[in-house]
mmCIF file of C-alpha atoms in Angstrom:
data_model
loop_
_atom_site.group_PDB
_atom_site.id
_atom_site.type_symbol
_atom_site.label_atom_id
_atom_site.label_comp_id
_atom_site.label_asym_id
_atom_site.label_seq_id
_atom_site.Cartn_x
_atom_site.Cartn_y
_atom_site.Cartn_z
ATOM 1 C CA MET A 1 58.270 -93.474 -66.139
ATOM 2 C CA GLU A 2 59.929 -96.518 -64.550
ATOM 3 C CA GLY A 3 57.739 -98.987 -66.232
ATOM 4 C CA ALA A 4 58.289 -102.781 -67.103
ATOM 5 C CA ARG A 5 61.793 -102.900 -66.561
ATOM 6 C CA ARG A 6 61.723 -101.527 -63.100
ATOM 7 C CA PRO A 7 63.745 -103.788 -60.543
ATOM 8 C CA PRO A 8 61.644 -105.431 -57.740
ATOM 9 C CA ARG A 9 62.433 -103.217 -54.976
ATOM 10 C CA VAL A 10 61.300 -100.151 -57.179
ATOM 11 C CA PRO A 11 57.872 -99.564 -55.549
ATOM 12 C CA SER A 12 54.605 -99.375 -57.121
ATOM 13 C CA ASN A 13 51.756 -96.748 -56.577
ATOM 14 C CA GLY A 14 48.391 -97.812 -55.057
ATOM 15 C CA ALA A 15 45.843 -96.599 -52.414
ATOM 16 C CA PRO A 16 46.149 -97.378 -48.436
ATOM 17 C CA PRO A 17 43.387 -98.639 -46.322
ATOM 18 C CA SER A 18 40.752 -95.868 -46.302
ATOM 19 C CA ARG A 19 36.913 -95.388 -45.280
ATOM 20 C CA THR A 20 35.909 -96.476 -49.055
ATOM 21 C CA ASN A 21 38.413 -99.339 -49.403
ATOM 22 C CA PRO A 22 39.601 -100.691 -46.077
ATOM 23 C CA GLU A 23 41.781 -103.418 -47.880
ATOM 24 C CA GLY A 24 43.605 -100.945 -49.802
ATOM 25 C CA GLN A 25 44.092 -100.881 -53.736
ATOM 26 C CA PRO A 26 47.212 -102.258 -55.175
ATOM 27 C CA TRP A 27 47.236 -100.356 -58.511
ATOM 28 C CA ASP A 28 50.668 -101.461 -59.842
ATOM 29 C CA TYR A 29 50.944 -98.130 -61.481
ATOM 30 C CA PRO A 30 54.814 -97.299 -61.712
ATOM 31 C CA VAL A 31 56.166 -94.562 -59.677
ATOM 32 C CA PHE A 32 56.981 -91.655 -61.726
ATOM 33 C CA ALA A 33 61.050 -91.338 -61.115
ATOM 34 C CA PRO A 34 61.015 -88.559 -58.135
ATOM 35 C CA ARG A 35 64.631 -87.755 -58.639
ATOM 36 C CA ARG A 36 64.031 -86.923 -62.396
ATOM 37 C CA ALA A 37 60.383 -85.428 -62.187
ATOM 38 C CA ASP A 38 61.114 -82.568 -64.543
ATOM 39 C CA HIS A 39 62.288 -84.743 -67.731
ATOM 40 C CA THR A 40 63.149 -81.222 -69.509
ATOM 41 C CA GLY A 41 62.817 -81.651 -72.965
ATOM 42 C CA PRO A 42 64.721 -79.651 -75.792
ATOM 43 C CA ASN A 43 62.592 -76.474 -75.311
ATOM 44 C CA GLY A 44 63.259 -76.282 -71.733
ATOM 45 C CA ARG A 45 59.956 -77.354 -70.920
ATOM 46 C CA GLY A 46 59.272 -80.416 -68.413
ATOM 47 C CA LEU A 47 57.310 -83.341 -69.673
ATOM 48 C CA PHE A 48 54.591 -82.585 -67.049
ATOM 49 C CA GLU A 49 54.411 -78.933 -68.221
ATOM 50 C CA ARG A 50 54.316 -79.853 -71.751
ATOM 51 C CA ARG A 51 51.266 -82.121 -71.102
ATOM 52 C CA LEU A 52 49.634 -79.212 -69.297
ATOM 53 C CA ASP A 53 50.330 -76.937 -72.425
ATOM 54 C CA ARG A 54 48.278 -79.296 -74.356
ATOM 55 C CA MET A 55 45.439 -79.476 -72.288
ATOM 56 C CA ARG A 56 45.251 -75.906 -71.693
ATOM 57 C CA ARG A 57 44.709 -75.251 -75.449
ATOM 58 C CA ASP A 58 41.531 -77.692 -75.321
ATOM 59 C CA PHE A 59 40.095 -77.001 -71.754
ATOM 60 C CA ASP A 60 38.979 -74.607 -69.623
ATOM 61 C CA GLY A 61 40.027 -76.392 -66.329
ATOM 62 C CA VAL A 62 41.047 -79.847 -65.334
ATOM 63 C CA ARG A 63 40.155 -82.512 -62.750
ATOM 64 C CA VAL A 64 42.861 -83.947 -60.739
ATOM 65 C CA ASP A 65 42.194 -87.688 -60.109
ATOM 66 C CA HIS A 66 43.892 -88.781 -56.888
ATOM 67 C CA PRO A 67 46.106 -85.502 -56.173
ATOM 68 C CA HIS A 68 47.905 -87.434 -53.607
ATOM 69 C CA GLY A 69 49.814 -88.765 -56.306
ATOM 70 C CA PHE A 70 51.405 -85.450 -56.903
ATOM 71 C CA VAL A 71 52.026 -84.645 -53.534
ATOM 72 C CA CYS A 72 52.186 -87.737 -51.084
ATOM 73 C CA PRO A 73 51.896 -90.820 -53.291
ATOM 74 C CA TRP A 74 51.462 -94.280 -51.382
ATOM 75 C CA VAL A 75 53.629 -96.940 -52.493
ATOM 76 C CA TYR A 76 54.511 -100.457 -51.933
ATOM 77 C CA ARG A 77 56.768 -103.200 -52.641
ATOM 78 C CA LYS A 78 56.632 -105.376 -55.518
ATOM 79 C CA ASP A 79 58.458 -108.278 -54.013
ATOM 80 C CA VAL A 80 55.686 -109.196 -51.583
ATOM 81 C CA PRO A 81 53.597 -112.219 -53.097
ATOM 82 C CA ASP A 82 50.317 -110.777 -51.922
ATOM 83 C CA PRO A 83 49.781 -107.603 -53.537
ATOM 84 C CA TYR A 84 46.856 -106.534 -51.005
ATOM 85 C CA ALA A 85 49.262 -107.300 -47.962
ATOM 86 C CA ALA A 86 52.111 -105.383 -49.715
ATOM 87 C CA VAL A 87 49.772 -102.439 -50.129
ATOM 88 C CA ARG A 88 48.515 -102.146 -46.576
ATOM 89 C CA ALA A 89 51.979 -102.482 -45.439
ATOM 90 C CA GLY A 90 53.050 -99.682 -47.853
ATOM 91 C CA ALA A 91 54.341 -95.958 -46.982
ATOM 92 C CA ARG A 92 54.247 -92.619 -48.509
ATOM 93 C CA LEU A 93 56.980 -91.794 -50.767
ATOM 94 C CA PHE A 94 58.199 -88.494 -49.356
ATOM 95 C CA GLU A 95 57.177 -89.160 -45.638
ATOM 96 C CA SER A 96 59.414 -92.340 -44.659
ATOM 97 C CA PRO A 97 62.763 -91.084 -43.639
ATOM 98 C CA ASP A 98 63.696 -93.991 -41.289
ATOM 99 C CA LEU A 99 61.016 -96.987 -41.746
ATOM 100 C CA GLU A 100 63.003 -100.280 -41.297
ATOM 101 C CA ASP A 101 61.080 -102.016 -43.982
ATOM 102 C CA HIS A 102 61.346 -99.557 -46.360
ATOM 103 C CA PRO A 103 64.750 -98.368 -46.526
ATOM 104 C CA GLU A 104 64.768 -97.403 -50.132
ATOM 105 C CA LEU A 105 62.548 -94.607 -49.418
ATOM 106 C CA ARG A 106 64.894 -92.550 -47.087
ATOM 107 C CA GLY A 107 66.624 -90.665 -49.644
ATOM 108 C CA PHE A 108 63.094 -89.425 -50.866
ATOM 109 C CA ALA A 109 62.044 -87.956 -47.524
ATOM 110 C CA ARG A 110 60.885 -84.158 -47.353
ATOM 111 C CA ILE A 111 60.327 -84.448 -43.525
ATOM 112 C CA ARG A 112 62.341 -85.367 -40.545
ATOM 113 C CA ALA A 113 61.683 -88.139 -38.271
ATOM 114 C CA ASP A 114 60.499 -85.651 -35.492
ATOM 115 C CA GLN A 115 57.561 -84.522 -37.560
ATOM 116 C CA ILE A 116 56.008 -87.875 -37.652
ATOM 117 C CA ALA A 117 53.250 -89.166 -35.134
ATOM 118 C CA ARG A 118 54.625 -92.717 -34.292
ATOM 119 C CA THR A 119 51.465 -93.826 -32.678
ATOM 120 C CA ALA A 120 49.363 -93.252 -36.005
ATOM 121 C CA PRO A 121 49.251 -95.656 -38.658
ATOM 122 C CA ARG A 122 51.304 -94.940 -41.598
ATOM 123 C CA PHE A 123 48.253 -94.014 -43.912
ATOM 124 C CA ALA A 124 46.656 -91.763 -41.451
ATOM 125 C CA ASP A 125 45.952 -88.346 -42.317
ATOM 126 C CA ARG A 126 47.909 -87.046 -39.365
ATOM 127 C CA TRP A 127 51.314 -89.462 -39.821
ATOM 128 C CA VAL A 128 52.655 -86.054 -40.639
ATOM 129 C CA GLU A 129 51.934 -83.911 -37.561
ATOM 130 C CA TRP A 130 53.330 -80.303 -38.953
ATOM 131 C CA LEU A 131 55.016 -78.957 -41.870
ATOM 132 C CA SER A 132 57.211 -75.780 -42.201
ATOM 133 C CA ALA A 133 56.171 -73.206 -45.014
ATOM 134 C CA GLU A 134 59.482 -74.370 -47.051
ATOM 135 C CA GLN A 135 58.251 -78.001 -46.841
ATOM 136 C CA VAL A 136 54.524 -77.004 -47.942
ATOM 137 C CA SER A 137 56.046 -75.022 -50.814
ATOM 138 C CA THR A 138 57.992 -78.177 -51.927
ATOM 139 C CA TYR A 139 55.047 -80.310 -51.574
ATOM 140 C CA ALA A 140 52.690 -78.184 -53.593
ATOM 141 C CA GLU A 141 55.279 -77.872 -56.576
ATOM 142 C CA GLU A 142 53.529 -80.135 -59.075
ATOM 143 C CA LEU A 143 49.954 -78.827 -58.023
ATOM 144 C CA ARG A 144 51.237 -75.214 -58.580
ATOM 145 C CA LYS A 145 52.235 -76.125 -61.934
ATOM 146 C CA ILE A 146 48.407 -77.195 -62.880
ATOM 147 C CA ARG A 147 47.232 -74.230 -61.061
ATOM 148 C CA ASP A 148 49.282 -71.785 -63.104
ATOM 149 C CA ALA A 149 48.359 -73.624 -66.360
ATOM 150 C CA PHE A 150 44.934 -72.391 -65.727
ATOM 151 C CA PRO A 151 44.776 -68.804 -65.077
ATOM 152 C CA GLY A 152 41.783 -67.456 -63.023
ATOM 153 C CA PRO A 153 40.221 -68.575 -59.703
ATOM 154 C CA ALA A 154 42.031 -71.820 -58.912
ATOM 155 C CA GLY A 155 39.028 -73.208 -57.166
ATOM 156 C CA SER A 156 36.576 -72.952 -60.048
ATOM 157 C CA ARG A 157 39.026 -74.180 -62.748
ATOM 158 C CA ILE A 158 40.774 -77.074 -60.700
ATOM 159 C CA ALA A 159 38.827 -79.817 -59.375
ATOM 160 C CA CYS A 160 40.863 -82.034 -56.901
ATOM 161 C CA GLU A 161 39.303 -85.466 -56.168
ATOM 162 C CA VAL A 162 40.277 -85.348 -52.704
ATOM 163 C CA LEU A 163 37.843 -88.003 -50.798
ATOM 164 C CA SER A 164 37.921 -89.353 -47.382
ATOM 165 C CA THR A 165 41.790 -89.373 -47.237
ATOM 166 C CA CYS A 166 43.449 -85.955 -47.199
ATOM 167 C CA PRO A 167 47.022 -86.184 -45.441
ATOM 168 C CA LEU A 168 48.353 -83.281 -43.858
ATOM 169 C CA PRO A 169 50.852 -82.500 -47.046
ATOM 170 C CA LEU A 170 48.124 -82.602 -49.463
ATOM 171 C CA GLU A 171 45.680 -80.622 -47.151
ATOM 172 C CA GLU A 172 48.377 -77.871 -46.639
ATOM 173 C CA SER A 173 49.439 -77.721 -50.574
ATOM 174 C CA THR A 174 45.726 -77.304 -51.539
ATOM 175 C CA ARG A 175 45.183 -74.643 -48.877
ATOM 176 C CA HIS A 176 48.451 -72.853 -49.877
ATOM 177 C CA LEU A 177 47.101 -73.011 -53.552
ATOM 178 C CA GLY A 178 43.660 -72.166 -52.874
ATOM 179 C CA LEU A 179 42.134 -75.453 -54.166
ATOM 180 C CA GLY A 180 39.201 -77.352 -52.736
ATOM 181 C CA ARG A 181 38.166 -80.891 -52.148
ATOM 182 C CA PHE A 182 35.075 -83.075 -52.944
ATOM 183 C CA ARG A 183 32.231 -83.086 -50.443
ATOM 184 C CA VAL A 184 30.284 -86.259 -51.653
ATOM 185 C CA THR A 185 27.153 -85.822 -49.504
ATOM 186 C CA GLN A 186 25.633 -89.188 -50.035
ATOM 187 C CA LYS A 187 28.567 -90.446 -48.109
ATOM 188 C CA ALA A 188 28.069 -88.193 -44.978
ATOM 189 C CA ASP A 189 26.797 -89.409 -41.813
ATOM 190 C CA PRO A 190 23.780 -87.375 -41.206
ATOM 191 C CA ASP A 191 24.206 -87.673 -37.422
ATOM 192 C CA ASN A 192 27.943 -86.916 -37.127
ATOM 193 C CA PRO A 193 28.778 -83.075 -37.507
ATOM 194 C CA ASP A 194 32.594 -83.887 -38.238
ATOM 195 C CA ASP A 195 32.066 -85.890 -41.237
ATOM 196 C CA VAL A 196 34.377 -84.630 -44.067
ATOM 197 C CA TYR A 197 31.669 -85.254 -46.626
ATOM 198 C CA ARG A 198 28.849 -82.832 -44.877
ATOM 199 C CA ALA A 199 27.648 -80.192 -47.058
ATOM 200 C CA ASP A 200 27.656 -77.689 -44.185
ATOM 201 C CA ARG A 201 31.652 -78.505 -43.877
ATOM 202 C CA ALA A 202 32.314 -77.147 -47.423
ATOM 203 C CA SER A 203 34.478 -74.187 -48.515
ATOM 204 C CA PRO A 204 33.790 -71.971 -51.169
ATOM 205 C CA GLU A 205 36.634 -73.567 -53.253
ATOM 206 C CA ASP A 206 35.173 -77.039 -52.632
ATOM 207 C CA TRP A 207 33.395 -79.172 -55.306
ATOM 208 C CA ILE A 208 30.211 -80.670 -53.976
ATOM 209 C CA MET A 209 28.036 -83.408 -55.373
ATOM 210 C CA VAL A 210 25.494 -85.946 -54.201
ATOM 211 C CA GLY A 211 27.374 -88.961 -55.974
ATOM 212 C CA THR A 212 29.916 -89.510 -58.391
ATOM 213 C CA HIS A 213 30.596 -92.488 -61.186
ATOM 214 C CA ASP A 214 32.138 -94.437 -58.063
ATOM 215 C CA THR A 215 28.890 -94.264 -55.972
ATOM 216 C CA PRO A 216 25.416 -95.614 -56.174
ATOM 217 C CA THR A 217 23.058 -93.129 -57.885
ATOM 218 C CA ILE A 218 21.054 -91.180 -55.208
ATOM 219 C CA TRP A 219 17.971 -92.930 -56.388
ATOM 220 C CA ALA A 220 19.212 -96.567 -55.654
ATOM 221 C CA LEU A 221 20.248 -95.307 -52.448
ATOM 222 C CA VAL A 222 17.042 -93.463 -51.264
ATOM 223 C CA ASP A 223 15.147 -96.960 -52.207
ATOM 224 C CA ALA A 224 17.766 -98.821 -50.088
ATOM 225 C CA TRP A 225 17.562 -96.500 -47.300
ATOM 226 C CA SER A 226 13.738 -96.820 -47.204
ATOM 227 C CA SER A 227 14.032 -100.031 -45.444
ATOM 228 C CA THR A 228 16.465 -98.656 -42.779
ATOM 229 C CA ASP A 229 16.441 -96.162 -40.057
ATOM 230 C CA ARG A 230 19.006 -94.310 -42.602
ATOM 231 C CA SER A 231 15.952 -92.859 -44.308
ATOM 232 C CA ARG A 232 14.547 -91.289 -41.154
ATOM 233 C CA ARG A 233 18.088 -89.858 -40.220
ATOM 234 C CA GLU A 234 18.586 -88.418 -43.519
ATOM 235 C CA ALA A 235 14.895 -86.820 -43.709
ATOM 236 C CA ARG A 236 15.575 -85.303 -40.151
ATOM 237 C CA ALA A 237 18.872 -83.582 -41.121
ATOM 238 C CA LEU A 238 17.612 -82.517 -44.501
ATOM 239 C CA ALA A 239 14.498 -80.874 -42.893
ATOM 240 C CA ARG A 240 16.782 -79.039 -40.753
ATOM 241 C CA VAL A 241 18.576 -77.616 -43.988
ATOM 242 C CA ILE A 242 15.412 -76.710 -45.847
ATOM 243 C CA ASP A 243 13.225 -75.044 -43.398
ATOM 244 C CA PRO A 244 14.573 -74.787 -39.917
ATOM 245 C CA THR A 245 11.450 -73.232 -38.557
ATOM 246 C CA GLY A 246 9.164 -75.859 -39.926
ATOM 247 C CA GLU A 247 11.201 -78.684 -39.251
ATOM 248 C CA LEU A 248 8.369 -81.315 -38.384
ATOM 249 C CA ARG A 249 6.349 -80.427 -41.377
ATOM 250 C CA VAL A 250 9.217 -80.938 -43.809
ATOM 251 C CA LEU A 251 10.459 -84.090 -42.000
ATOM 252 C CA ASP A 252 6.878 -85.665 -42.452
ATOM 253 C CA GLU A 253 6.842 -84.804 -46.166
ATOM 254 C CA LEU A 254 10.420 -86.050 -46.691
ATOM 255 C CA SER A 255 9.533 -89.290 -44.993
ATOM 256 C CA SER A 256 6.533 -89.911 -47.156
ATOM 257 C CA ASP A 257 8.531 -90.711 -50.196
ATOM 258 C CA PRO A 258 12.087 -91.951 -50.803
ATOM 259 C CA ALA A 259 12.317 -89.938 -53.926
ATOM 260 C CA ARG A 260 11.844 -86.631 -51.853
ATOM 261 C CA ILE A 261 14.930 -87.461 -49.903
ATOM 262 C CA GLY A 262 16.785 -87.679 -53.027
ATOM 263 C CA HIS A 263 15.457 -84.329 -54.251
ATOM 264 C CA ALA A 264 16.365 -82.698 -50.834
ATOM 265 C CA LYS A 265 20.025 -84.157 -51.377
ATOM 266 C CA PHE A 266 20.327 -81.867 -54.260
ATOM 267 C CA VAL A 267 18.776 -78.893 -52.560
ATOM 268 C CA GLU A 268 21.415 -79.550 -49.759
ATOM 269 C CA ALA A 269 24.202 -79.254 -52.104
ATOM 270 C CA PHE A 270 22.932 -76.202 -53.850
ATOM 271 C CA VAL A 271 22.513 -74.239 -50.573
ATOM 272 C CA SER A 272 25.868 -75.282 -49.176
ATOM 273 C CA PRO A 273 28.927 -73.028 -49.164
ATOM 274 C CA ALA A 274 30.833 -74.803 -51.989
ATOM 275 C CA SER A 275 30.975 -72.535 -55.080
ATOM 276 C CA ASN A 276 31.221 -75.566 -57.488
ATOM 277 C CA LEU A 277 28.484 -78.327 -57.943
ATOM 278 C CA ILE A 278 28.673 -81.498 -60.030
ATOM 279 C CA VAL A 279 25.692 -83.664 -60.776
ATOM 280 C CA PHE A 280 26.511 -87.075 -62.288
ATOM 281 C CA SER A 281 24.698 -87.701 -65.378
ATOM 282 C CA ALA A 282 23.036 -91.149 -63.846
ATOM 283 C CA ASP A 283 21.563 -89.102 -60.955
ATOM 284 C CA TRP A 284 20.496 -86.377 -63.528
ATOM 285 C CA TYR A 285 18.515 -88.891 -65.341
ATOM 286 C CA GLY A 286 17.212 -90.654 -62.438
ATOM 287 C CA GLN A 287 18.980 -93.996 -63.030
ATOM 288 C CA ARG A 288 19.410 -96.949 -60.547
ATOM 289 C CA GLY A 289 22.192 -98.657 -62.270
ATOM 290 C CA ARG A 290 25.805 -98.573 -61.070
ATOM 291 C CA THR A 291 28.626 -97.241 -63.226
ATOM 292 C CA ASN A 292 31.602 -98.503 -61.415
ATOM 293 C CA LEU A 293 32.471 -100.157 -58.262
ATOM 294 C CA PRO A 294 35.934 -98.707 -57.138
ATOM 295 C CA GLY A 295 38.918 -100.989 -56.539
ATOM 296 C CA VAL A 296 37.380 -104.182 -58.226
ATOM 297 C CA VAL A 297 37.819 -105.363 -61.627
ATOM 298 C CA SER A 298 34.342 -106.496 -63.087
ATOM 299 C CA PRO A 299 32.674 -106.835 -66.489
ATOM 300 C CA GLU A 300 29.802 -104.731 -65.077
ATOM 301 C CA ASN A 301 31.929 -101.673 -64.533
ATOM 302 C CA TRP A 302 31.565 -98.733 -67.137
ATOM 303 C CA ARG A 303 28.721 -100.397 -69.018
ATOM 304 C CA LEU A 304 26.044 -98.127 -67.765
ATOM 305 C CA ARG A 305 24.703 -95.856 -70.635
ATOM 306 C CA VAL A 306 22.486 -92.669 -70.937
ATOM 307 C CA PRO A 307 18.944 -93.891 -71.260
ATOM 308 C CA HIS A 308 17.647 -93.807 -74.932
ATOM 309 C CA GLU A 309 14.665 -91.404 -74.142
ATOM 310 C CA SER A 310 17.377 -88.617 -72.457
ATOM 311 C CA GLU A 311 16.891 -86.244 -75.252
ATOM 312 C CA ARG A 312 13.097 -86.168 -74.590
ATOM 313 C CA ARG A 313 13.856 -85.854 -71.015
#
């Protein structure tokens, strides 16, 4: 890793503005040296591959947190005083062939200037408009190593945490390798058929879940929804899933109790096309506390624990 001694012009990894964090997230993680990514050791195995060898001995599969970092990392300058301004003005490491404010990235470009949608923001999923088969293969190289390290159906052994942001290089790489994405259904707009989090948009290789460690629990949410029109909108959408022929009857039942909407969200996940389902522990135990507020440093993060009576439950 290019760590503490890296010069100021060497970029850091972060997250661009997104639906989850409009301000972006300046993580200040060092960029893995892209020209020396193999780091081949004495046994001929690269550093990354040796790590995978170790994981394969202990686990049946792996969750890839922020797979964008393996395919199309978002980087930002370290010599800008305001880190949030810097991360918003960042760029993707391999998709910046001619940016005037990031000349240091030109040598890493995997695309040509004519493949860029100049009217789109740099962080847009379609900043890159198209890729050749050869380019897709290059982008997928690191994820391919992960897939090959865990034999079997890739979609059930490798969980790629792709949330609201999925740039074309990542989308094409995961499709090429048979990997899915996350569908966090509590985030879906029940009235928007194109929302990426919707259960009915899932593919068999996807991983579906009502919530994660980075979201409110479903029980906290349904309580909050009960005082807004979101509760009725959710009930209407879920009624169509549970019983299309008796929609009005089910709608009345769901609307009568917020907890029923919470249970119905699990039904929606189980009957979706996705082959993989994750239930977060706080949702399983009916908790209402928050585990983590992403992008925020807080002493309250990661303090939620499984309730004492969990064994009895």
